[in-house]
GROMACS .gro file of C-alpha atoms in nm:
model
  207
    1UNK     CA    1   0.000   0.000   0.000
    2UNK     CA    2   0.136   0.375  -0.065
    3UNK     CA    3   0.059   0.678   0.148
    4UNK     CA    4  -0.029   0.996   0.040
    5UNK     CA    5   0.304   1.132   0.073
    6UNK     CA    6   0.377   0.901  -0.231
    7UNK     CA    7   0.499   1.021  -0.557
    8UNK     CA    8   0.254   0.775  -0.699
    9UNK     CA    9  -0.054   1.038  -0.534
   10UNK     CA   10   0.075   1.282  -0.731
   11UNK     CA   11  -0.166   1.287  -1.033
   12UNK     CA   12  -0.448   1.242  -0.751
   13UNK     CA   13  -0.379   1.536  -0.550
   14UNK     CA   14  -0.203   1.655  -0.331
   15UNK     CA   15  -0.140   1.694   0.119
   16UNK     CA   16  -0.194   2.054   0.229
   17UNK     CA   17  -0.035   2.205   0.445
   18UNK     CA   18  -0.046   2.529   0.697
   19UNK     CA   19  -0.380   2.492   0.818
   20UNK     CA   20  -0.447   2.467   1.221
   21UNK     CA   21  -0.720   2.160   1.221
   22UNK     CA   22  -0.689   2.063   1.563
   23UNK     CA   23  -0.988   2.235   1.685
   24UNK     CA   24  -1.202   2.109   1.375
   25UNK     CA   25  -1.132   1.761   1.448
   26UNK     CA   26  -1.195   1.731   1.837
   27UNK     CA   27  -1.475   1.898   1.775
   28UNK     CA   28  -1.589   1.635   1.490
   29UNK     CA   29  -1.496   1.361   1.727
   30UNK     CA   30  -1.698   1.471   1.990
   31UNK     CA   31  -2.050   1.556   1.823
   32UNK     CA   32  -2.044   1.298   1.531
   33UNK     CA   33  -2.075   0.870   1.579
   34UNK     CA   34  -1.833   0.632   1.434
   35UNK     CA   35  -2.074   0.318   1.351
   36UNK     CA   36  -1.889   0.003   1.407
   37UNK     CA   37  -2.114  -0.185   1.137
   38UNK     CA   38  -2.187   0.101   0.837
   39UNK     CA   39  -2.083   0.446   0.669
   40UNK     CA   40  -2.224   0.735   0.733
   41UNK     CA   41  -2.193   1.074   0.552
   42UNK     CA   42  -2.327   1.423   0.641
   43UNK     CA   43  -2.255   1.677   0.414
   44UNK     CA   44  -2.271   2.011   0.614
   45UNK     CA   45  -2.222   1.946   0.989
   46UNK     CA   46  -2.326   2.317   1.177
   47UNK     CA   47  -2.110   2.315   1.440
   48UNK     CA   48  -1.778   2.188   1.191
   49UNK     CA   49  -1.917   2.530   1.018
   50UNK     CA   50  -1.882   2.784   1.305
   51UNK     CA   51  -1.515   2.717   1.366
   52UNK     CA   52  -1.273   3.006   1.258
   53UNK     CA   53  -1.093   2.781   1.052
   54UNK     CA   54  -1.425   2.726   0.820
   55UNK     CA   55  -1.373   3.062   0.643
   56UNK     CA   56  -0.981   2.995   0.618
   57UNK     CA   57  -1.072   2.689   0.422
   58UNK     CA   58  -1.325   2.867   0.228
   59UNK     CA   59  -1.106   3.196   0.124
   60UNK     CA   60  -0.757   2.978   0.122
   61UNK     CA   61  -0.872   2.633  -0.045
   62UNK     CA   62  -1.132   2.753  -0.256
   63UNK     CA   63  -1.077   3.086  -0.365
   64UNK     CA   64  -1.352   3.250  -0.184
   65UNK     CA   65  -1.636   3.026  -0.302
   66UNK     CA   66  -1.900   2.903  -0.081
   67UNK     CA   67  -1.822   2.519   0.059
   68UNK     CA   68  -1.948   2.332   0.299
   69UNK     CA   69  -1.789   2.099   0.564
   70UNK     CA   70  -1.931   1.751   0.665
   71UNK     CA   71  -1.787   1.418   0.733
   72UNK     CA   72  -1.751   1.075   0.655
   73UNK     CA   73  -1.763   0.842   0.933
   74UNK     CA   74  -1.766   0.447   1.017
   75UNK     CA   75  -1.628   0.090   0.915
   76UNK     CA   76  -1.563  -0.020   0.609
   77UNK     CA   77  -1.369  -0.253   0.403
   78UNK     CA   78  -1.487  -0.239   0.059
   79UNK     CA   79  -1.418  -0.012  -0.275
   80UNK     CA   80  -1.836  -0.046  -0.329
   81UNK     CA   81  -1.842   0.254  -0.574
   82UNK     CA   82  -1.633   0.572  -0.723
   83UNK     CA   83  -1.775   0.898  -0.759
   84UNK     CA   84  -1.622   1.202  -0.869
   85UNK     CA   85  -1.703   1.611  -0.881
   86UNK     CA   86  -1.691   1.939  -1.120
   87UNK     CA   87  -1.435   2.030  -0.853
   88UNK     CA   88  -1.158   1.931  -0.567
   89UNK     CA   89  -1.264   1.779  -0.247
   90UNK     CA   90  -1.054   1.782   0.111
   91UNK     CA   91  -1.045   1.523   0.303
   92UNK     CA   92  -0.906   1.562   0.639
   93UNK     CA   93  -0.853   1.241   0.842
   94UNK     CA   94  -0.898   1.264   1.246
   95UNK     CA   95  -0.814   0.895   1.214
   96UNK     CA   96  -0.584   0.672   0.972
   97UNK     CA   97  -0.754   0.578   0.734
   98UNK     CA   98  -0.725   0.412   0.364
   99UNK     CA   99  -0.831   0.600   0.033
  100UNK     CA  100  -0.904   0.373  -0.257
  101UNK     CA  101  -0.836   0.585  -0.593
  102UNK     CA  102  -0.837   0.585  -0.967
  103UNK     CA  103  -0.789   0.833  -1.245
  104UNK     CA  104  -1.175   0.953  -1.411
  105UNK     CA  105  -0.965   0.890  -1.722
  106UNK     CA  106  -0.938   0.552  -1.723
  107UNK     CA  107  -1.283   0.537  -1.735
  108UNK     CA  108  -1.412   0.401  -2.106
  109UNK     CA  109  -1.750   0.374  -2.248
  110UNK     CA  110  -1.868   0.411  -1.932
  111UNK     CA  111  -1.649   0.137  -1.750
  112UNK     CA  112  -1.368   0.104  -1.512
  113UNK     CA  113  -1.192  -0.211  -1.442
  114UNK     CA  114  -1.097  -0.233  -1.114
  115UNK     CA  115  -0.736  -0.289  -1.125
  116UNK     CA  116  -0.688   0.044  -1.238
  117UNK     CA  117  -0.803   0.129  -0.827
  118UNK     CA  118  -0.488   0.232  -0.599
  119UNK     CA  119  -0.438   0.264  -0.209
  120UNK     CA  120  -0.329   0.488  -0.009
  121UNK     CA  121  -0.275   0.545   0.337
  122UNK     CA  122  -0.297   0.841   0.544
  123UNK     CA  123  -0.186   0.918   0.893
  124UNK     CA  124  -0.455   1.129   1.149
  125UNK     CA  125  -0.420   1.485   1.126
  126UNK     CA  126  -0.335   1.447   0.753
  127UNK     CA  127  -0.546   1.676   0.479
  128UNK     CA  128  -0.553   1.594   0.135
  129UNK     CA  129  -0.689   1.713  -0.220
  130UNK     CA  130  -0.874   1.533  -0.435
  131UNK     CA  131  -0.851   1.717  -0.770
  132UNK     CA  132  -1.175   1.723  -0.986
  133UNK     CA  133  -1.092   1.386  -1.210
  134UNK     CA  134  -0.970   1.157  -0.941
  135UNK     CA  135  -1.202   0.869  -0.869
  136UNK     CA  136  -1.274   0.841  -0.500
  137UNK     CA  137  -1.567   0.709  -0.258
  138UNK     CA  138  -1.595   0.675   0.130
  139UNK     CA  139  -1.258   0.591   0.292
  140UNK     CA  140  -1.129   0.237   0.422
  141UNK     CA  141  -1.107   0.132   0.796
  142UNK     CA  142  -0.713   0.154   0.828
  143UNK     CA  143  -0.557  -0.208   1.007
  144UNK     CA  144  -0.726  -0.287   1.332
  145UNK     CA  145  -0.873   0.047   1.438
  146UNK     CA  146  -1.258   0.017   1.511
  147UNK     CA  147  -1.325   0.247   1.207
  148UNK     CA  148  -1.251   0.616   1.083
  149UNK     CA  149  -1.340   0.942   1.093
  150UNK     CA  150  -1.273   1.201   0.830
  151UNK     CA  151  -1.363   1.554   0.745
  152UNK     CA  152  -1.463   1.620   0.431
  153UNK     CA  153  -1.483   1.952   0.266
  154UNK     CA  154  -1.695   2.037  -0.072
  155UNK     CA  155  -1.861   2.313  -0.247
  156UNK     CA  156  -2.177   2.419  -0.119
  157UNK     CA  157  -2.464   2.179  -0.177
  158UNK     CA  158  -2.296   1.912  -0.341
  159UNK     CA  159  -2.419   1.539  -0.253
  160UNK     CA  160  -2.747   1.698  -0.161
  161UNK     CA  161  -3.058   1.629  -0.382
  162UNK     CA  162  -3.043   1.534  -0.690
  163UNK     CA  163  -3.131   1.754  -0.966
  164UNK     CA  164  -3.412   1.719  -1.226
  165UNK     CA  165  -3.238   1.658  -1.581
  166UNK     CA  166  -3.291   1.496  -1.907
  167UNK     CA  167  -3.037   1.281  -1.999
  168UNK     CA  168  -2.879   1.470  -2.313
  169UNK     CA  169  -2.520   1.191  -2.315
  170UNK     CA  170  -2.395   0.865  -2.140
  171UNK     CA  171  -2.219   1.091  -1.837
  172UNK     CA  172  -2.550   1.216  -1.760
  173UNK     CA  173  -2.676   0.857  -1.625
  174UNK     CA  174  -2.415   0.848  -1.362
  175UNK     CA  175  -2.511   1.150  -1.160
  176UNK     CA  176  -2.666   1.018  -0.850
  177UNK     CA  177  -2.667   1.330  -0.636
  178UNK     CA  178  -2.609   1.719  -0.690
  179UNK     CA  179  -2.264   1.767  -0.832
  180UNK     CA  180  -2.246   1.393  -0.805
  181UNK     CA  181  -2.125   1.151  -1.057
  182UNK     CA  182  -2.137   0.772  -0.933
  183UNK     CA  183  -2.008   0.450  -1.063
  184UNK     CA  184  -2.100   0.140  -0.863
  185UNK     CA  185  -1.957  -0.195  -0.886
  186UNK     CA  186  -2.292  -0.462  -0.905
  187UNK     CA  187  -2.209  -0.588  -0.609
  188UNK     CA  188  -2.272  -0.259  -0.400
  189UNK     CA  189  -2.598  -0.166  -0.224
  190UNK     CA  190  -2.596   0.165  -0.411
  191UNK     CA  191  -2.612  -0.040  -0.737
  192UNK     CA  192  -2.956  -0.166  -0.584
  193UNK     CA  193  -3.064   0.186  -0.528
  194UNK     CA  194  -3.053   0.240  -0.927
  195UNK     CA  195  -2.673   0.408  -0.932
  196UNK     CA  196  -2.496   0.319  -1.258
  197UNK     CA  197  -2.301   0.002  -1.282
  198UNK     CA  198  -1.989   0.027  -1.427
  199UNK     CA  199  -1.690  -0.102  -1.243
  200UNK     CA  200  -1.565  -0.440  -1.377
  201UNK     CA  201  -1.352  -0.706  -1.185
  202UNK     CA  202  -1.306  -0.744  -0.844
  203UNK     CA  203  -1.475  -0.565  -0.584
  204UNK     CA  204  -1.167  -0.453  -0.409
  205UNK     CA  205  -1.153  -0.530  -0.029
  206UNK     CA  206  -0.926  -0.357   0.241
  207UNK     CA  207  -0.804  -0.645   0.478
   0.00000   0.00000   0.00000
């Protein structure tokens, strides 16, 4: 497995560096769950969003534009599904945890064999970028820890409802959520939910 500090992350993103998190991850550990048995994802988390440190990430990481900090939290083992967004994300782990990757342009005729997925590890306290065409889903449950917590950082509104649309080209069947494009593998539960299938091979498994 490689870590984030990893030449190989390169065309995936990248660490960042400078920010003061501390306070923005106690305070995620102490008002959010860590499930033992599922995932669970909030997109905008209030009090994540009153810290000082929300409108350095806003003006410093994204220019100024509006975003919106949630998390990612629980167990899990499994790739399940990619998604990627018209933008970055930040992820910024309170806990180790595993990031299962690929490149959106790999991707042909709407597929994406699974050995094209990479893993990488990164340490608590560590915040990363995601640039707009890296393939990425909930995180991995790193060795024996119970599970994982991880900030996650987005523009405003995104994974929230889906919008309305008529379907005008193949990309347009993957979006699953607002400013969220989705590719499952057939074995996930979001497949069952009507996401598109389109990850071939092995449903990759974190053990």
């Amino acid at each position: 497995m490689k870590t984030v500090f990893d030449e190989a992350f390169v065309p995936y993103g990248k660490v960042i560096e400078g920010y003061d998190t501390k306070e923005l991850l106690a305070v995620l550990a102490k008002v959010t769950d860590m499930p033992a048995d599922r995932v669970i994802y909030e997109p905008s988390r209030p009090e994540l969003e009153a810290l000082p440190v929300f409108e350095e990430i806003q003006d410093g990481m994204y220019g100024g534009m509006p975003v919106q900090i949630g998390y990612c939290n629980g167990n899990n083992k499994a790739l399940n599904c990619l998604e990627y967004h018209r933008d970055s994300e930040i992820n910024i782990a309170q806990t180790d945890a595993v990031f299962l990757l690929a490149a959106l342009q790999k991707v042909r005729d709407g597929k994406l064999d699974t050995k094209e997925v990479e893993a990488f590890f990164a340490p608590a306290g560590t915040c990363v970028q995601f640039y707009e065409t890296t393939l990425h889903y909930a995180p991995c449950t790193a060795g024996t820890q119970a599970g994982f917590r991880v900030i996650v950082v987005l523009p405003k509104n995104t994974n929230t409802d889906k919008p309305a649309i008529k379907e005008k080209n193949p990309e347009d069947r993957m979006l699953f959520a607002r400013n969220k494009w989705l590719i499952a593998h057939p074995d996930a539960n979001e497949a069952k939910q009507g996401a598109y299938v389109g990850l071939v091979g092995e449903n990759i498994v974190i053990d």
